[in-house]
Amino acid sequence: MSAHELTVRFGHVLALDAVSLQTPPGQITAVVGGDGAGKTTLLEALVDLVPIEAGSVDSPARSTIGFMPAGAGSWSELSVDENVAFVGGSYGLATDVLTTRADDLLTRAGLSDVRDRLAGQLSGGMRKKLGFCLAMLHEPQLLILDEPSTGLDPVSRVELWRLISEAAARGTAVVLTTTYLDEAERAGSVLVLERGRALLSGSPQDVVSSYPGVIVQTDSPTRPQFAWRHGTGYREWWPDDPPKGSTTTALTLEDVSIVASLRQEVGS
Amino acid sequence: MRSNLKSMRAMILKEFRELRRDHRTMGMLIGMPVLLLVVFGYAANFTVDNVPTATVGPQAEQVAQQVEVIAQAPFDVVEVDPGGNAATAEDLLQRDSVDVAIDTGQQPPVAYIDGSSLFTAQTSIAAFNRLGDQVTVEILFNPELKTSWVMVPAIIGLILTFIGTIITSIGMVKEKQTGTIEQLAVMPIKPSTVILGKILPYFLLATLDMVLVTVLGMVLFDVPFNGSVGVFAIGAGLFLFVVLGLGVFVSTISQNVGQAIQTAFFFLLPQILLSGFIFPLEAIPWGVRWISYFLPLTYFTMVSQGVMLRGAPLDALWFPLIMLAIMAVVIFTGAVLRFRRNLAPGDGRRSKPKVSA
C-alpha cells in the first residue's frame, strides 16, 4: 500500500499536510510523533475512516487489511472466543480454517487459557493482544495498528512486539503508530510526524546517520532552545562542531525526532 | 477551614463549567421544565367539550338540532343521515368518524357511545343522563368503560417505543463509544449489512415483546381483540420501523450511552403525554395538539385501539396507517443514511482499491 501526499483537514485544522507513506510487504513501518501529530489521522485516512482533501491512497481490498484501532479493539461484552467467532464470521472464514487460526494465534498470544473470559475483563495487555489477534485472524496482507503498545507494561510490550515481528516475518506489511522511539528503532522504516507534517522518513539507521550534528551531554546547556532533560542532566544538539572539551555522543532516533521537532518550533 | 472553602469553591466552579458545556443536560435543566409546564399545562385536560356526533334515522334532522342546543351539552353534530339505522350508527362509531351516534328510528332514540374514547364517553353519558328518559344510552366496544381496556392497546405502543428508541439507540451507540465502530467500518462488510445486522435483533425482540404484552393484556385485563390480527400487524410493523429509526437516529447524534438515553427521553416524554392515551386528543387545545400529529404513538394508538376494541377494518384506519408509513419511510431512511455516514465517513475520495496489494 502507498499513500501519496495526503492532506486531511478537520474544519480549519490541517491534520495532515501532504504526507506520503509506503508499506512494503514483510516490513514494519512505524509512524512516530507526539500527541496530536496526526498519527491516528494518517492511519484512519489509509482505511477510509476520514475524508481526504487531497492526495491519494492506493490500498489493497478491505478483505486483505487488518485494523486495530487505538481503543479497545474487541467487543467487551463478548468472550475471547465469541470475539474471534464474530470477526472470523464477518470475514467469511470457514469454520475449520477459523478454528485452526484462532488456536494458533491465541496460543502464541498467551490467551489460550482465557478463551471463555469476557474481553472487558481482560487486563490491558491481554486486551491489546486480543485486538491484535482479531486484526490478524484473516491473515491480512496489510496490518494497521494504532498505538498497539500504548499503556502496556514493559513485559506486555515485548510480547506484543514479538507477535508483530512474527507477522512481518511471514510477509505481512505492518504499519503502526507509537510514541515509544525505542520501538520505532526496531521498525524497517520510520515516519516522524509533527503537527501534521512529515519531518523525516526512511530506515531508522538512515534517518539517524543522515541527520546533521552531534549531541553534547551536559549539566548546564548553552543553547536552551536545543536542549532537553535526559536522566539527571541535559542533552544538547549542536549542528556543527560543539565547544572544545565537551562530551559528545552519537545521535539516536529519539534525539533526531526531538531535534527535528524543536527546529520546526524555532523555525530554523 | 479557609482551604476547605477554597476547595469547595473550586469544585462548584468545575461542576458549573462542565454543565455549561453539556448542552443536553442544560436543555433538560432549563428547557424541559419550561416546555413541560407550558405544553402540559395546556394539554392536561380530561374535560372534553366537543364530541363529534351523528344522528341517523327518520328524525335525524330534528334531533340534530335538539342535541346541539341542550344546555351544557358537548355534542357537535357532524353527520346527519335520515336514511340510516342502528347498523349505520354502529358503523360510524367503529370507523371513529364520530364518538356518539343517535339512532332516531327507535323510541325513545338510542344514543350509541364509543366506549373506546373513555373521557368522551363519560362526558356524553353525563350529558344524556341529564335528559332522563328522553334517550336510551348504549355504550359500545367498552361497555363497562374500563380504563385498562383503553390503556393496554396504547401501552403496547409505549413499550414498543421504549424498546425501539432507547434500547436500539444504546445498542448502536455502544459501538461508537468503545471505538469498535471503526473496526466494523474497516471490515469488508457492507454498511447496509452492518446496519441490518444490528437492527434486526431489536426488531425481533420488539416483535416478541409486542406479542407478549398484547397476549398478557388480554389475559390479565380481559382486553378484547375484536379486529383483524393482520391489520394490527401492519400497524405494529410500520410503527416498529418508525421507533427503530428513531433509535438509530438518536445513536447518530449521541457519543455515548448516557447521551443516547437522555436524547431518547426527549423523544419519549412527549409521546407518553401527547399521543392521546392519557389526555384525550379532543381535549388538547390546537396550540399544543398539532405536536400530537407529529408523534408516531398517536397513530399507533389509533390503530391498536381501533383494531382491538372497535374491530375497525383496514379501510377505516387508512389515515393513521398512511401516516405511520410516511414516518417509517422518512425517519428510518434518514436515520440509516446518517448511520451509514458514521460507518463510511471518507467514502468516495480515494483511488479505487486494488484486488491484491
XYZ file of C-alpha atoms in Angstrom:
625
model
C 0.000 0.000 0.000
C 1.097 3.527 -0.562
C -0.232 6.937 0.314
C 0.758 9.923 -1.760
C 0.753 13.464 -0.382
C -2.287 13.009 1.814
C -3.933 16.150 3.104
C -6.689 15.959 5.689
C -8.428 18.919 7.233
C -10.849 18.998 10.162
C -12.615 22.338 9.885
C -9.794 24.895 9.986
C -7.274 22.474 11.438
C -4.821 20.986 8.982
C -4.460 17.489 10.426
C -2.241 16.090 7.668
C -0.211 18.182 5.265
C 0.863 16.300 2.126
C 2.118 13.206 3.953
C 3.341 10.231 1.936
C 3.879 6.687 3.166
C 4.997 3.345 1.728
C 4.389 -0.003 3.379
C 6.467 -2.744 1.746
C 5.493 -6.374 2.459
C 7.375 -8.061 5.289
C 8.385 -4.774 6.830
C 7.270 -2.782 9.855
C 6.702 0.905 9.232
C 6.493 2.983 12.392
C 4.725 6.333 12.427
C 6.043 8.332 15.369
C 5.313 11.742 16.755
C 3.944 13.453 19.814
C 0.314 13.745 20.815
C -1.734 15.446 18.128
C 0.953 14.983 15.489
C -1.522 13.307 13.112
C -0.541 9.658 13.572
C -4.054 8.306 14.090
C -5.448 10.564 11.376
C -2.902 9.125 8.940
C -3.953 5.549 9.739
C -7.619 6.471 9.533
C -7.052 8.117 6.164
C -5.423 4.884 4.952
C -8.531 2.862 5.785
C -11.056 5.436 4.609
C -12.257 6.493 8.054
C -11.647 10.192 7.428
C -12.268 12.150 4.237
C -9.153 13.076 2.292
C -8.909 16.617 0.964
C -6.037 15.984 -1.423
C -3.638 13.205 -2.326
C -4.350 9.561 -2.921
C -4.259 6.199 -1.208
C -3.508 3.049 -3.112
C -4.714 0.357 -0.774
C -5.459 -3.332 -1.119
C -9.023 -4.620 -0.877
C -10.612 -4.370 2.543
C -10.674 -8.122 2.945
C -6.866 -8.104 2.977
C -6.454 -5.332 5.568
C -6.284 -5.950 9.318
C -7.034 -2.949 11.502
C -6.614 -2.453 15.215
C -7.896 0.887 16.492
C -6.339 2.747 19.411
C -9.375 1.913 21.559
C -10.453 -1.484 22.798
C -10.139 -3.354 19.523
C -12.584 -6.000 20.687
C -16.174 -6.247 21.933
C -16.066 -6.063 25.708
C -19.284 -7.950 26.354
C -18.220 -10.892 24.222
C -15.827 -13.575 25.423
C -12.480 -14.064 23.695
C -13.904 -16.975 21.694
C -17.058 -15.060 20.787
C -14.970 -12.115 19.580
C -12.977 -14.496 17.412
C -16.166 -16.107 16.079
C -17.717 -12.733 15.231
C -14.684 -11.342 13.412
C -13.980 -14.646 11.656
C -17.613 -14.826 10.539
C -17.537 -11.241 9.304
C -14.544 -12.047 7.116
C -16.335 -15.159 5.886
C -13.742 -17.625 7.176
C -14.661 -21.303 7.037
C -15.169 -22.855 10.467
C -12.225 -25.251 10.284
C -9.872 -22.525 8.991
C -11.075 -20.187 11.735
C -10.561 -22.830 14.420
C -7.007 -23.603 13.292
C -6.007 -19.958 13.040
C -7.659 -18.971 16.297
C -5.937 -21.838 18.155
C -2.585 -20.836 16.702
C -2.947 -17.072 17.264
C -4.418 -17.278 20.751
C -1.742 -19.742 21.833
C 1.060 -17.542 20.532
C -0.576 -14.538 22.208
C -0.832 -16.405 25.506
C -4.607 -16.119 25.519
C -5.497 -19.798 25.218
C -6.319 -20.065 28.933
C -8.762 -17.152 28.934
C -10.862 -18.001 25.906
C -14.063 -18.029 27.961
C -13.329 -14.730 29.677
C -15.154 -11.577 28.582
C -12.904 -9.211 26.657
C -13.901 -6.424 29.025
C -12.464 -8.418 31.937
C -9.036 -8.942 30.365
C -6.025 -6.968 31.554
C -4.857 -4.067 29.359
C -2.073 -6.148 27.831
C -4.290 -9.156 27.142
C -6.952 -6.917 25.630
C -4.420 -5.395 23.222
C -3.159 -8.839 22.281
C -6.726 -9.948 21.617
C -7.194 -6.873 19.405
C -4.061 -7.897 17.548
C -5.286 -11.482 17.124
C -8.612 -10.237 15.762
C -6.817 -7.995 13.272
C -4.616 -10.947 12.191
C -7.373 -13.568 12.048
C -7.917 -13.370 8.285
C -4.168 -13.283 7.555
C -4.181 -9.790 6.056
C -1.541 -8.577 3.634
C -1.560 -5.231 5.383
C -1.773 -4.825 9.138
C -2.610 -1.384 10.504
C -2.102 -0.956 14.256
C -2.918 2.282 16.057
C -0.748 2.630 19.185
C -0.755 -1.101 19.907
C 1.662 -0.819 22.834
C 0.487 2.401 24.468
C -0.322 1.935 28.137
C 1.196 -1.539 28.383
C 3.777 -2.678 30.918
C 7.265 -3.494 29.529
C 6.660 -7.247 29.538
C 3.373 -6.975 27.640
C 5.048 -4.616 25.183
C 7.754 -7.170 24.500
C 5.168 -9.924 23.981
C 3.089 -7.789 21.645
C 6.146 -6.822 19.629
C 7.064 -10.453 19.268
C 3.663 -11.091 17.686
C 4.037 -8.066 15.412
C 7.552 -9.113 14.323
C 6.329 -12.645 13.601
C 3.590 -11.239 11.404
C 6.103 -9.152 9.464
C 8.432 -12.150 9.165
C 5.614 -14.012 7.420
C 5.431 -11.287 4.794
C 2.718 -9.026 6.177
C 3.174 -5.302 5.614
C 2.770 -3.688 9.026
C 2.188 -0.010 9.704
C 1.856 1.094 13.313
C 1.892 4.269 15.326
C 3.809 4.608 18.537
C 5.046 7.196 20.960
C 7.932 4.970 22.032
C 11.043 5.741 19.995
C 12.848 2.588 21.110
C 10.093 0.601 19.389
C 10.425 2.686 16.249
C 14.141 1.844 16.118
C 13.158 -1.797 15.581
C 10.990 -0.914 12.578
C 12.134 -1.247 8.991
C 11.279 2.359 8.331
C 10.013 5.304 10.309
C 7.968 8.356 9.520
C 8.281 11.193 12.006
C 5.189 13.401 12.106
C 4.890 16.772 13.784
C 1.733 18.851 13.590
C 0.524 17.017 10.510
C 3.818 17.309 8.607
C 6.299 14.583 7.784
C 9.565 15.744 9.340
C 11.709 12.720 8.496
C 11.302 9.358 6.855
C 13.409 6.345 5.958
C 15.034 3.468 7.772
C 15.889 4.308 11.398
C 19.622 3.952 10.592
C 19.401 6.227 7.543
C 17.325 8.793 9.374
C 19.819 8.927 12.229
C 23.008 8.775 10.171
C 21.895 11.367 7.655
C 20.898 13.797 10.341
C 23.445 16.588 10.883
C 25.102 17.468 14.159
C 26.090 15.823 17.401
C 24.702 15.551 20.903
C 26.513 17.005 23.885
C 25.785 15.650 27.337
C 25.933 18.477 29.839
C 24.629 19.748 33.154
C 24.363 23.371 32.018
C 23.137 23.800 28.442
C 24.332 26.829 26.484
C 21.714 26.553 23.726
C 18.484 26.131 25.777
C 16.254 26.086 22.701
C 18.005 22.903 21.511
C 18.493 21.207 24.890
C 16.253 18.866 26.816
C 16.296 16.983 30.098
C 17.632 13.458 29.938
C 18.224 11.440 33.095
C 19.945 13.691 35.593
C 21.464 16.028 33.000
C 20.694 17.512 29.614
C 21.178 16.509 26.036
C 22.065 19.397 23.738
C 22.141 19.350 19.956
C 24.920 21.083 18.006
C 24.509 21.304 14.214
C 28.265 21.684 13.646
C 31.233 21.346 15.975
C 30.437 21.596 19.672
C 32.601 23.665 22.025
C 36.044 22.197 22.687
C 36.254 19.758 25.582
C 32.564 18.789 25.688
C 31.442 15.157 25.874
C 29.707 14.206 22.616
C 27.645 11.122 21.821
C 26.072 9.848 18.627
C 22.502 10.803 17.729
C 19.723 8.317 18.448
C 16.342 8.164 16.754
C 14.838 9.775 19.835
C 17.336 12.671 19.626
C 16.638 13.123 15.934
C 12.868 13.271 16.376
C 13.163 15.699 19.299
C 15.626 17.948 17.448
C 13.501 17.889 14.289
C 10.513 18.967 16.310
C 12.476 21.665 18.199
C 13.861 23.014 14.940
C 10.379 23.225 13.478
C 9.229 25.109 16.579
C 12.164 27.526 16.435
C 11.737 27.801 12.697
C 15.312 27.105 11.683
C -11.495 25.928 57.192
C -10.399 28.528 54.639
C -8.764 25.929 52.461
C -11.879 23.805 52.743
C -13.976 26.653 51.416
C -11.498 27.207 48.629
C -11.680 23.561 47.581
C -15.449 23.688 47.717
C -15.437 26.806 45.533
C -13.133 25.090 43.024
C -15.385 22.038 42.995
C -18.533 24.090 42.417
C -16.883 26.123 39.675
C -15.681 22.963 37.940
C -19.161 21.441 38.122
C -20.774 24.539 36.581
C -18.138 24.680 33.844
C -18.773 21.040 32.947
C -22.527 21.557 33.000
C -22.291 24.599 30.768
C -20.599 22.511 28.076
C -23.103 19.656 28.432
C -25.829 21.104 26.253
C -28.208 18.186 26.636
C -28.187 18.329 30.422
C -28.585 22.109 30.273
C -31.543 21.546 27.977
C -33.047 19.137 30.486
C -32.405 21.599 33.310
C -33.815 24.705 31.709
C -35.675 23.923 28.504
C -37.515 20.840 29.706
C -39.259 22.326 32.784
C -40.424 25.348 30.812
C -41.601 23.229 27.918
C -43.292 20.703 30.172
C -45.097 23.383 32.138
C -46.346 25.238 29.102
C -47.220 22.247 26.947
C -48.799 20.117 29.612
C -50.403 22.983 31.431
C -52.451 23.463 28.278
C -52.675 19.817 27.288
C -53.507 18.333 30.676
C -57.238 18.361 30.329
C -59.607 15.483 30.851
C -62.710 17.525 30.100
C -63.992 17.069 26.602
C -66.227 19.889 25.410
C -66.584 18.869 21.818
C -67.945 15.430 20.989
C -68.322 14.647 17.277
C -71.848 13.317 16.984
C -74.033 11.779 14.275
C -77.778 11.438 14.058
C -79.365 8.750 11.939
C -82.905 7.620 11.223
C -86.141 9.335 10.196
C -85.877 12.163 12.720
C -82.155 12.728 12.299
C -82.511 16.381 11.368
C -84.810 17.405 14.205
C -82.750 15.513 16.788
C -79.571 17.048 15.399
C -80.946 20.498 16.079
C -82.188 19.467 19.509
C -78.937 17.940 20.807
C -76.871 20.906 19.776
C -78.949 23.299 21.863
C -79.164 21.153 25.010
C -77.716 23.200 27.827
C -74.096 22.333 28.706
C -74.098 19.545 26.148
C -70.805 18.949 24.339
C -72.341 17.499 21.175
C -71.222 18.777 17.814
C -73.313 17.136 15.109
C -71.046 16.443 12.159
C -73.188 13.921 10.326
C -76.926 13.673 9.702
C -78.216 10.588 7.902
C -82.030 10.323 7.760
C -81.737 7.060 5.798
C -79.526 5.377 8.430
C -80.378 2.900 11.175
C -78.749 1.273 14.210
C -76.237 -0.554 11.998
C -75.241 2.733 10.348
C -74.743 4.270 13.783
C -72.552 1.397 14.920
C -70.532 1.543 11.724
C -69.874 5.275 12.197
C -68.569 4.600 15.700
C -66.482 1.647 14.595
C -64.765 3.811 11.984
C -64.225 6.528 14.583
C -65.990 9.043 12.348
C -67.934 10.163 15.424
C -67.906 9.333 19.124
C -71.677 9.431 19.618
C -74.344 8.290 17.158
C -78.053 8.764 17.926
C -80.499 6.423 16.226
C -83.822 8.225 15.967
C -85.542 5.217 14.434
C -86.169 3.754 17.889
C -88.493 5.041 20.629
C -87.049 6.619 22.672
C -83.974 7.371 20.498
C -80.866 5.318 21.345
C -77.545 7.096 21.777
C -74.670 4.766 20.909
C -71.473 5.842 22.577
C -67.919 4.790 21.690
C -66.516 3.335 24.910
C -63.002 3.233 23.476
C -62.848 7.028 23.851
C -63.063 6.936 27.608
C -63.358 10.585 28.585
C -65.537 11.475 25.644
C -67.850 8.632 26.603
C -68.025 9.741 30.230
C -68.804 13.338 29.258
C -71.501 12.190 26.843
C -73.116 9.823 29.346
C -73.290 12.599 31.902
C -74.985 14.882 29.369
C -77.535 12.216 28.331
C -78.276 11.343 31.961
C -79.450 14.893 32.485
C -82.091 14.268 29.811
C -83.634 11.417 31.793
C -85.917 9.069 29.829
C -85.840 11.058 26.605
C -82.924 8.964 25.337
C -81.556 5.463 25.948
C -77.785 5.188 26.227
C -75.863 2.210 24.915
C -72.100 2.007 25.257
C -70.281 0.045 22.583
C -66.818 -1.540 22.465
C -66.080 -0.985 26.165
C -69.451 -1.333 27.901
C -68.049 -1.143 31.424
C -65.838 1.819 30.484
C -62.771 0.039 31.805
C -59.673 2.216 31.803
C -57.432 -0.814 31.280
C -59.182 -1.658 28.006
C -58.269 1.747 26.622
C -54.809 1.850 28.165
C -53.479 -1.599 27.217
C -53.559 -1.070 23.420
C -51.777 2.261 23.895
C -49.267 0.832 26.355
C -48.288 -1.783 23.775
C -47.211 1.177 21.653
C -45.448 2.794 24.564
C -43.470 -0.371 25.267
C -42.509 -0.640 21.618
C -41.410 2.997 21.698
C -39.322 2.293 24.754
C -37.579 -0.738 23.266
C -37.331 0.714 19.804
C -35.922 4.061 20.756
C -33.954 3.620 23.969
C -32.713 0.043 23.696
C -31.845 0.349 19.999
C -30.003 3.623 20.450
C -27.973 2.147 23.327
C -27.021 -0.869 21.232
C -25.992 1.296 18.303
C -24.115 3.956 20.265
C -22.096 1.381 22.226
C -20.085 0.578 19.107
C -19.274 4.250 18.822
C -18.418 4.674 22.483
C -15.994 1.740 22.552
C -14.461 2.573 19.175
C -15.451 -0.781 17.683
C -17.487 1.043 15.033
C -14.162 1.844 13.346
C -13.348 -1.845 13.193
C -16.753 -2.560 11.664
C -16.148 0.230 9.168
C -12.807 -1.265 8.108
C -14.111 -4.834 7.823
C -15.212 -5.921 4.368
C -18.886 -5.874 5.400
C -21.280 -3.632 3.511
C -22.622 -0.762 5.641
C -26.155 -1.941 4.855
C -25.282 -5.415 6.197
C -23.860 -3.907 9.393
C -26.936 -1.743 9.900
C -29.426 -4.523 9.144
C -27.479 -6.963 11.287
C -27.591 -4.509 14.150
C -31.276 -3.578 13.782
C -32.824 -6.983 13.103
C -32.242 -8.372 16.611
C -34.053 -5.366 18.084
C -36.839 -5.738 15.541
C -37.279 -9.375 16.563
C -37.105 -8.623 20.288
C -39.589 -5.777 19.950
C -41.946 -8.031 17.976
C -41.722 -10.722 20.638
C -42.342 -8.140 23.341
C -45.347 -6.804 21.452
C -46.923 -10.254 21.175
C -46.201 -10.938 24.818
C -47.671 -7.660 26.049
C -50.731 -7.984 23.830
C -51.465 -11.512 24.998
C -50.762 -10.629 28.639
C -53.033 -7.595 28.371
C -55.815 -9.787 27.013
C -55.331 -12.469 29.665
C -54.869 -10.224 32.695
C -57.295 -7.423 31.869
C -59.743 -9.200 29.548
C -58.997 -6.661 26.852
C -60.798 -7.869 23.719
C -59.188 -8.305 20.329
C -62.161 -7.632 18.081
C -60.458 -6.783 14.820
C -58.110 -8.384 12.368
C -54.664 -9.539 13.502
C -53.386 -8.667 10.023
C -54.387 -5.006 10.274
C -52.856 -4.842 13.744
C -49.642 -6.426 12.418
C -49.411 -3.888 9.580
C -49.780 -1.014 12.023
C -47.349 -2.514 14.521
C -44.784 -3.335 11.820
C -44.846 0.206 10.425
C -44.695 1.655 13.920
C -41.682 -0.542 14.746
C -39.814 0.817 11.749
C -40.531 4.350 12.955
C -39.344 3.785 16.529
C -36.314 1.721 15.468
C -35.458 4.507 13.043
C -35.737 6.992 15.896
C -33.402 4.801 17.954
C -30.837 4.718 15.141
C -31.207 8.473 14.677
C -30.653 9.096 18.394
C -27.486 6.973 18.244
C -26.127 9.067 15.369
C -26.463 12.285 17.352
C -25.045 10.804 20.572
C -21.483 9.952 21.520
C -22.146 7.672 24.483
C -24.857 5.666 26.223
C -25.687 8.448 28.692
C -26.299 10.927 25.914
C -28.348 8.395 23.979
C -30.668 7.737 26.916
C -31.003 11.465 27.567
C -31.843 12.153 23.941
C -34.224 9.212 23.628
C -36.018 10.570 26.669
C -36.680 13.804 24.773
C -38.477 11.750 22.143
C -40.253 9.529 24.649
C -41.802 12.021 27.056
C -43.962 13.947 24.569
C -45.200 10.642 23.166
C -46.317 9.493 26.607
C -48.178 12.693 27.342
C -49.391 13.980 24.000
C -50.300 10.911 21.973
C -53.864 10.912 23.219
C -53.942 7.931 25.511
C -53.602 9.870 28.753
C -55.232 13.143 27.784
C -57.826 12.766 25.024
C -56.681 14.432 21.791
C -60.029 16.203 21.529
C -59.392 17.905 24.859
C -55.958 19.263 23.907
C -56.103 22.818 22.518
C -54.828 23.216 18.966
C -51.886 25.332 20.143
C -50.409 22.107 21.524
C -52.425 19.445 19.710
C -50.553 19.939 16.432
C -47.498 18.365 18.144
C -49.554 15.210 18.716
C -49.944 14.753 14.979
C -46.159 14.556 14.573
C -45.869 11.744 17.111
C -45.946 8.152 15.832
C -47.527 6.839 19.047
C -50.617 8.960 18.328
C -51.223 6.963 15.161
C -50.296 3.601 16.640
C -52.780 4.196 19.455
C -55.483 4.973 16.869
C -54.701 1.669 15.137
C -54.349 -0.527 18.231
C -57.448 0.834 19.986
C -59.348 0.749 16.711
C -58.472 -2.861 15.938
C -58.586 -4.327 19.436
C -61.609 -2.542 20.894
C -63.750 -1.448 17.967
C -62.725 -4.096 15.469
C -62.118 -1.346 12.916
C -61.408 -2.680 9.403
C -58.379 -1.729 7.286
C -60.203 0.933 5.278
C -61.318 2.695 8.462
C -57.726 3.035 9.620
C -56.176 4.257 6.395
C -55.248 7.667 7.816
C -53.127 6.511 10.799
C -51.646 3.695 8.696
C -50.597 6.077 5.912
C -49.138 8.492 8.447
C -47.144 5.649 10.047
C -45.973 4.517 6.605
C -44.764 8.023 5.721
C -42.985 8.369 9.067
C -41.434 4.917 8.688
C -40.008 5.736 5.259
C -38.754 9.205 6.182
C -37.359 8.510 9.654
C -35.969 5.046 9.006
C -34.288 6.000 5.738
C -32.906 9.237 7.141
C -31.554 7.538 10.254
C -29.955 4.687 8.340
C -28.303 7.103 5.901
C -26.932 9.088 8.841
C -25.647 5.931 10.492
C -24.065 4.901 7.218
C -22.103 8.135 7.228
C -20.632 7.068 10.580
C -19.539 3.799 9.023
C -18.008 5.226 5.875
C -17.103 8.845 6.563
C -14.358 9.041 3.953
C -16.449 7.429 1.240
C -15.557 8.117 -2.333
C -12.482 10.326 -2.007
C -9.787 7.867 -2.912
C -8.380 5.744 -5.667
C -10.146 2.504 -6.399
C -8.883 -0.298 -4.184
C -6.953 -2.945 -5.990
C -7.923 -6.536 -5.501
C -4.412 -7.506 -4.473
C -1.685 -5.435 -2.886
